[in-house]
Every structure is written in structure tokens, then in C-alpha cells.
mmCIF file of C-alpha atoms in Angstrom:
data_model
loop_
_atom_site.group_PDB
_atom_site.id
_atom_site.type_symbol
_atom_site.label_atom_id
_atom_site.label_comp_id
_atom_site.label_asym_id
_atom_site.label_seq_id
_atom_site.Cartn_x
_atom_site.Cartn_y
_atom_site.Cartn_z
ATOM 1 C CA MET C 1 -37.733 -213.747 242.591
ATOM 2 C CA GLU C 2 -34.137 -214.954 242.674
ATOM 3 C CA ARG C 3 -33.064 -212.427 240.028
ATOM 4 C CA ARG C 4 -34.760 -209.631 241.939
ATOM 5 C CA ASN C 5 -32.969 -210.632 245.161
ATOM 6 C CA CYS C 6 -29.712 -210.653 243.213
ATOM 7 C CA LYS C 7 -30.335 -207.057 242.088
ATOM 8 C CA ILE C 8 -31.052 -205.992 245.671
ATOM 9 C CA GLN C 9 -27.905 -207.694 246.969
ATOM 10 C CA LYS C 10 -25.549 -206.118 244.410
ATOM 11 C CA PRO C 11 -25.815 -202.564 245.843
ATOM 12 C CA LEU C 12 -25.252 -203.986 249.344
ATOM 13 C CA VAL C 13 -22.138 -205.850 248.200
ATOM 14 C CA SER C 14 -20.789 -202.821 246.329
ATOM 15 C CA SER C 15 -21.440 -200.614 249.383
ATOM 16 C CA PHE C 16 -19.487 -203.048 251.552
ATOM 17 C CA ILE C 17 -16.619 -203.083 249.019
ATOM 18 C CA ARG C 18 -16.604 -199.257 249.023
ATOM 19 C CA LEU C 19 -16.406 -199.257 252.820
ATOM 20 C CA VAL C 20 -13.488 -201.724 252.704
ATOM 21 C CA ASN C 21 -11.721 -199.516 250.146
ATOM 22 C CA ILE C 22 -12.099 -196.528 252.489
ATOM 23 C CA LEU C 23 -10.526 -198.544 255.321
ATOM 24 C CA LYS C 24 -7.753 -199.847 253.078
ATOM 25 C CA ASP C 25 -6.692 -198.332 249.772
ATOM 26 C CA GLN C 26 -5.722 -200.092 246.523
ATOM 27 C CA LYS C 27 -2.041 -200.399 247.483
ATOM 28 C CA ASN C 28 -2.915 -202.427 250.600
ATOM 29 C CA GLN C 29 -2.083 -199.466 252.818
ATOM 30 C CA PHE C 30 -4.059 -197.955 255.658
ATOM 31 C CA GLY C 31 -6.756 -195.479 254.630
ATOM 32 C CA ILE C 32 -7.627 -192.234 256.441
ATOM 33 C CA VAL C 33 -10.650 -193.786 258.203
ATOM 34 C CA SER C 34 -8.540 -196.736 259.354
ATOM 35 C CA ILE C 35 -5.884 -194.383 260.752
ATOM 36 C CA ALA C 36 -8.541 -192.331 262.577
ATOM 37 C CA LEU C 37 -10.100 -195.487 264.079
ATOM 38 C CA HIS C 38 -6.666 -196.721 265.161
ATOM 39 C CA TRP C 39 -5.961 -193.548 267.164
ATOM 40 C CA ILE C 40 -9.513 -193.282 268.573
ATOM 41 C CA VAL C 41 -9.204 -196.835 269.910
ATOM 42 C CA ALA C 42 -5.673 -196.097 271.167
ATOM 43 C CA ILE C 43 -7.021 -193.120 273.172
ATOM 44 C CA ALA C 44 -9.940 -195.252 274.445
ATOM 45 C CA LEU C 45 -7.494 -197.952 275.583
ATOM 46 C CA LEU C 46 -5.414 -195.311 277.356
ATOM 47 C CA MET C 47 -8.565 -194.119 279.174
ATOM 48 C CA ILE C 48 -9.372 -197.714 280.199
ATOM 49 C CA LEU C 49 -5.825 -198.312 281.478
ATOM 50 C CA LEU C 50 -5.619 -195.003 283.367
ATOM 51 C CA SER C 51 -9.046 -195.415 284.964
ATOM 52 C CA GLY C 52 -8.137 -199.009 285.883
ATOM 53 C CA ARG C 53 -4.944 -197.736 287.513
ATOM 54 C CA GLU C 54 -6.915 -195.166 289.504
ATOM 55 C CA LEU C 55 -9.305 -197.919 290.647
ATOM 56 C CA ALA C 56 -6.390 -200.083 291.783
ATOM 57 C CA ASN C 57 -4.646 -197.210 293.584
ATOM 58 C CA GLY C 58 -7.831 -195.882 295.202
ATOM 59 C CA ASN C 59 -7.326 -192.171 294.514
ATOM 60 C CA PRO C 60 -9.067 -190.352 297.424
ATOM 61 C CA ASN C 61 -9.763 -187.275 295.271
ATOM 62 C CA LEU C 62 -11.920 -189.196 292.817
ATOM 63 C CA SER C 63 -15.218 -191.044 293.204
ATOM 64 C CA TYR C 64 -14.652 -194.812 292.894
ATOM 65 C CA ASP C 65 -18.084 -195.388 291.341
ATOM 66 C CA GLU C 66 -17.595 -192.640 288.743
ATOM 67 C CA ILE C 67 -14.176 -193.978 287.684
ATOM 68 C CA LEU C 68 -15.620 -197.490 287.513
ATOM 69 C CA LEU C 69 -18.438 -196.215 285.307
ATOM 70 C CA VAL C 70 -15.991 -194.559 282.878
ATOM 71 C CA HIS C 71 -13.761 -197.658 282.912
ATOM 72 C CA ALA C 72 -16.666 -199.993 282.063
ATOM 73 C CA ARG C 73 -18.485 -197.798 279.530
ATOM 74 C CA VAL C 74 -15.414 -196.991 277.443
ATOM 75 C CA ALA C 75 -14.633 -200.725 277.441
ATOM 76 C CA TYR C 76 -18.150 -201.497 276.152
ATOM 77 C CA LEU C 77 -17.660 -199.019 273.308
ATOM 78 C CA VAL C 78 -14.392 -200.531 272.042
ATOM 79 C CA LEU C 79 -15.418 -204.207 272.384
ATOM 80 C CA PRO C 80 -17.252 -204.314 268.991
ATOM 81 C CA PHE C 81 -14.142 -202.858 267.346
ATOM 82 C CA PHE C 82 -11.922 -205.601 268.818
ATOM 83 C CA LEU C 83 -14.343 -208.321 267.698
ATOM 84 C CA PHE C 84 -14.488 -206.899 264.167
ATOM 85 C CA ARG C 85 -10.703 -206.379 264.048
ATOM 86 C CA LEU C 86 -10.024 -209.963 265.134
ATOM 87 C CA TYR C 87 -12.409 -211.254 262.444
ATOM 88 C CA TRP C 88 -10.805 -208.983 259.835
ATOM 89 C CA ARG C 89 -7.273 -210.000 260.843
ATOM 90 C CA LEU C 90 -8.059 -213.733 260.663
ATOM 91 C CA ARG C 91 -9.850 -213.328 257.326
ATOM 92 C CA GLN C 92 -7.398 -211.012 255.565
ATOM 93 C CA GLY C 93 -4.128 -212.527 256.808
ATOM 94 C CA TYR C 94 -1.182 -210.912 258.528
ATOM 95 C CA PRO C 95 1.355 -208.229 257.617
ATOM 96 C CA GLU C 96 4.726 -209.471 256.354
ATOM 97 C CA PHE C 97 7.015 -207.803 258.872
ATOM 98 C CA THR C 98 10.719 -208.390 258.324
ATOM 99 C CA ILE C 99 11.611 -208.214 262.042
ATOM 100 C CA PRO C 100 10.606 -210.842 263.155
ATOM 101 C CA LYS C 101 8.179 -212.486 260.717
ATOM 102 C CA LYS C 102 7.057 -215.341 262.964
ATOM 103 C CA LEU C 103 6.090 -213.028 265.834
ATOM 104 C CA SER C 104 4.200 -210.739 263.466
ATOM 105 C CA HIS C 105 2.058 -213.701 262.405
ATOM 106 C CA PHE C 106 1.374 -214.714 265.990
ATOM 107 C CA ILE C 107 1.068 -211.541 268.085
ATOM 108 C CA PRO C 108 -1.743 -209.549 266.307
ATOM 109 C CA PRO C 109 -4.558 -212.120 266.689
ATOM 110 C CA PHE C 110 -3.293 -213.058 270.165
ATOM 111 C CA GLN C 111 -3.340 -209.375 271.129
ATOM 112 C CA TYR C 112 -6.989 -209.017 270.132
ATOM 113 C CA LEU C 113 -7.920 -212.291 271.853
ATOM 114 C CA ILE C 114 -6.324 -211.041 275.088
ATOM 115 C CA LEU C 115 -8.122 -207.687 274.833
ATOM 116 C CA ILE C 116 -11.446 -209.460 274.249
ATOM 117 C CA SER C 117 -10.767 -211.857 277.152
ATOM 118 C CA ILE C 118 -10.479 -208.835 279.469
ATOM 119 C CA PHE C 119 -14.163 -208.164 278.866
ATOM 120 C CA PHE C 120 -15.126 -211.791 279.444
ATOM 121 C CA SER C 121 -13.142 -211.965 282.684
ATOM 122 C CA TYR C 122 -14.962 -208.802 283.728
ATOM 123 C CA LEU C 123 -18.383 -210.212 282.806
ATOM 124 C CA SER C 124 -17.613 -213.440 284.685
ATOM 125 C CA CYS C 125 -17.859 -211.402 287.902
ATOM 126 C CA TYR C 126 -21.608 -211.280 287.310
ATOM 127 C CA PHE C 127 -22.386 -214.538 285.565
ATOM 128 C CA ILE C 128 -20.370 -216.728 287.972
ATOM 129 C CA LEU C 129 -21.656 -215.041 291.118
ATOM 130 C CA ASN C 130 -25.160 -214.596 289.641
ATOM 131 C CA MET C 131 -25.423 -211.086 291.038
ATOM 132 C CA ASP C 132 -28.490 -208.928 290.547
ATOM 133 C CA THR C 133 -26.509 -205.962 289.336
ATOM 134 C CA ASN C 134 -26.936 -203.878 286.225
ATOM 135 C CA LEU C 135 -23.704 -204.241 284.239
ATOM 136 C CA TRP C 136 -23.989 -200.622 283.129
ATOM 137 C CA TYR C 137 -24.128 -199.239 286.689
ATOM 138 C CA LEU C 138 -21.478 -200.770 288.929
ATOM 139 C CA LYS C 139 -20.992 -200.011 292.610
ATOM 140 C CA GLN C 140 -17.937 -200.366 294.823
ATOM 141 C CA GLU C 141 -19.670 -202.662 297.319
ATOM 142 C CA ASN C 142 -20.444 -205.166 294.531
ATOM 143 C CA ILE C 143 -16.806 -205.308 293.466
ATOM 144 C CA ALA C 144 -15.508 -206.120 296.970
ATOM 145 C CA SER C 145 -16.748 -209.739 296.918
ATOM 146 C CA MET C 146 -15.243 -210.515 293.495
ATOM 147 C CA THR C 147 -11.620 -211.088 294.549
ATOM 148 C CA THR C 148 -10.908 -214.113 292.303
ATOM 149 C CA GLU C 149 -12.573 -212.632 289.221
ATOM 150 C CA ILE C 150 -10.905 -209.252 289.723
ATOM 151 C CA SER C 151 -7.511 -210.995 290.106
ATOM 152 C CA ILE C 152 -8.048 -212.811 286.791
ATOM 153 C CA HIS C 153 -9.164 -209.543 285.180
ATOM 154 C CA THR C 154 -6.022 -207.783 286.464
ATOM 155 C CA VAL C 155 -3.649 -210.492 285.194
ATOM 156 C CA VAL C 156 -5.268 -210.492 281.738
ATOM 157 C CA ALA C 157 -5.244 -206.673 281.651
ATOM 158 C CA LYS C 158 -1.515 -206.602 282.479
ATOM 159 C CA THR C 159 -0.867 -209.149 279.714
ATOM 160 C CA ALA C 160 -2.777 -206.909 277.290
ATOM 161 C CA PHE C 161 -0.735 -203.907 278.443
ATOM 162 C CA LEU C 162 2.486 -205.862 277.786
ATOM 163 C CA LEU C 163 1.264 -206.742 274.272
ATOM 164 C CA ILE C 164 0.450 -203.079 273.608
ATOM 165 C CA ILE C 165 4.036 -202.180 274.604
ATOM 166 C CA ILE C 166 5.347 -204.897 272.238
ATOM 167 C CA HIS C 167 3.078 -203.496 269.497
ATOM 168 C CA ILE C 168 4.470 -199.967 270.001
ATOM 169 C CA ILE C 169 8.089 -201.218 269.996
ATOM 170 C CA ALA C 170 7.490 -203.386 266.896
ATOM 171 C CA ALA C 171 5.800 -200.495 265.060
ATOM 172 C CA SER C 172 8.688 -198.178 266.001
ATOM 173 C CA ILE C 173 11.222 -200.698 264.646
ATOM 174 C CA GLN C 174 9.208 -200.978 261.426
ATOM 175 C CA ILE C 175 9.073 -197.202 260.973
ATOM 176 C CA LEU C 176 12.624 -196.300 262.058
ATOM 177 C CA PHE C 177 14.719 -199.255 260.903
ATOM 178 C CA ALA C 178 12.744 -201.394 258.444
ATOM 179 C CA LYS C 179 11.395 -198.259 256.699
ATOM 180 C CA ASN C 180 7.942 -199.842 256.466
ATOM 181 C CA VAL C 181 5.820 -197.349 254.490
ATOM 182 C CA ASN C 182 2.568 -198.968 255.599
ATOM 183 C CA ALA C 183 3.481 -198.612 259.284
ATOM 184 C CA ARG C 184 4.762 -195.062 258.700
ATOM 185 C CA ARG C 185 1.333 -194.032 257.385
ATOM 186 C CA MET C 186 -0.116 -194.461 260.881
ATOM 187 C CA ILE C 187 1.726 -191.305 261.952
ATOM 188 C CA SER C 188 2.058 -189.426 258.661
ATOM 189 C CA LEU C 189 -0.131 -189.281 255.561
ATOM 190 C CA PRO C 190 1.486 -189.122 252.100
ATOM 191 C CA ASP C 191 1.775 -185.672 250.498
ATOM 192 C CA ASN C 192 -1.082 -186.283 248.044
ATOM 193 C CA GLU C 193 -3.521 -186.894 250.955
ATOM 194 C CA LYS C 194 -2.439 -183.991 253.150
ATOM 195 C CA THR C 195 -4.775 -181.000 253.169
#
């Protein structure tokens, strides 16, 4: 029985290795799928930030409940990615950036922890207050009584936004000044992969 289980597991392991190789090629560079995921999540984060800004500003031309729905649902979709990315980052190690190395070892996992904590601060609105509200369908009147939780959520979200800005600046430095080929691949594929 053990040998048979071993034979069943081998295809699963090889499939996982193939998937990893798609995400990252043999030269430890970003693969096409990894680049696509990076920009999909970047767009999703932009949607979350913009919808959050509209909620804070109270745009009279837009329905509060509809914006809140978009804000929450897009966040639900990217949460599994952040959890997986944090696990992957802690398991695989950190990139050796030249400017500055110590920050590059510290910021990436902290960035994902902050992004994940946004969701937990959001969920605390319901678990702390024990509200009978479906998390998928939020209403403006339910948000009004959550002043402390919303304040925490806002502070954590602004911290995440600051880390995203640092990430963009650091990536720009790597591409423009440090000539980091791996970072450059996020905006341009090598000639042999261009169609």
C-alpha cells in the first residue's frame, strides 16, 4: 500500500514543481504567470484603495452600499493571494537588493502582514460587535456604529498604502539605478519571450 501511495504522490509533486517553474523560471527570475498575477493584484489593490477613498469622501453621485460591496468583494478575492505570497516569501527567502539590503529583508513580509491585517481589522467589526450581518452584503447603517474598528482599519490601510509607495520607489531604484534584471522583468519581458 505504501508503494502505491508513493506512486500516486509522485505525479502530484511533479505537478506542483511544474507550477512553481511556471511562476519562477530556472534563473530565479519572474515567470510570465507571476508577472500577470503581480499586475492583476496591483489593479485589484488600486480598486480597493479608490473605492475606500470614495467611501471616506462620501461621493454623492455614487451609491454607498454599492461602493462598499465592490470594496469588500475585491478584498476577499485578493486575500488568498496575500496569504500564499506571505507563505512563499517566508519559505523561499528574500531578494538580495543592493539598496538597501536590510530594508529589503524586512519590508516584503511586513508589507504582506499589513495587507492581511487590513482584512482582520475589517472582520473585527463583526466579530467584536457580534452583529447579525452577512459579511458579503454590507449596509451603510451597519458601518455607522463601528467607529473604533473603522478607525483601526483606516490607520492600517494608510500604513499599507505607504508600504506600497515604498515598494514602487524601491522597484524604480532597482530598475533605473541598480539595473536589477529581475525587477526589470516586471515591466518588460526578455526578447526570447516576446510574441
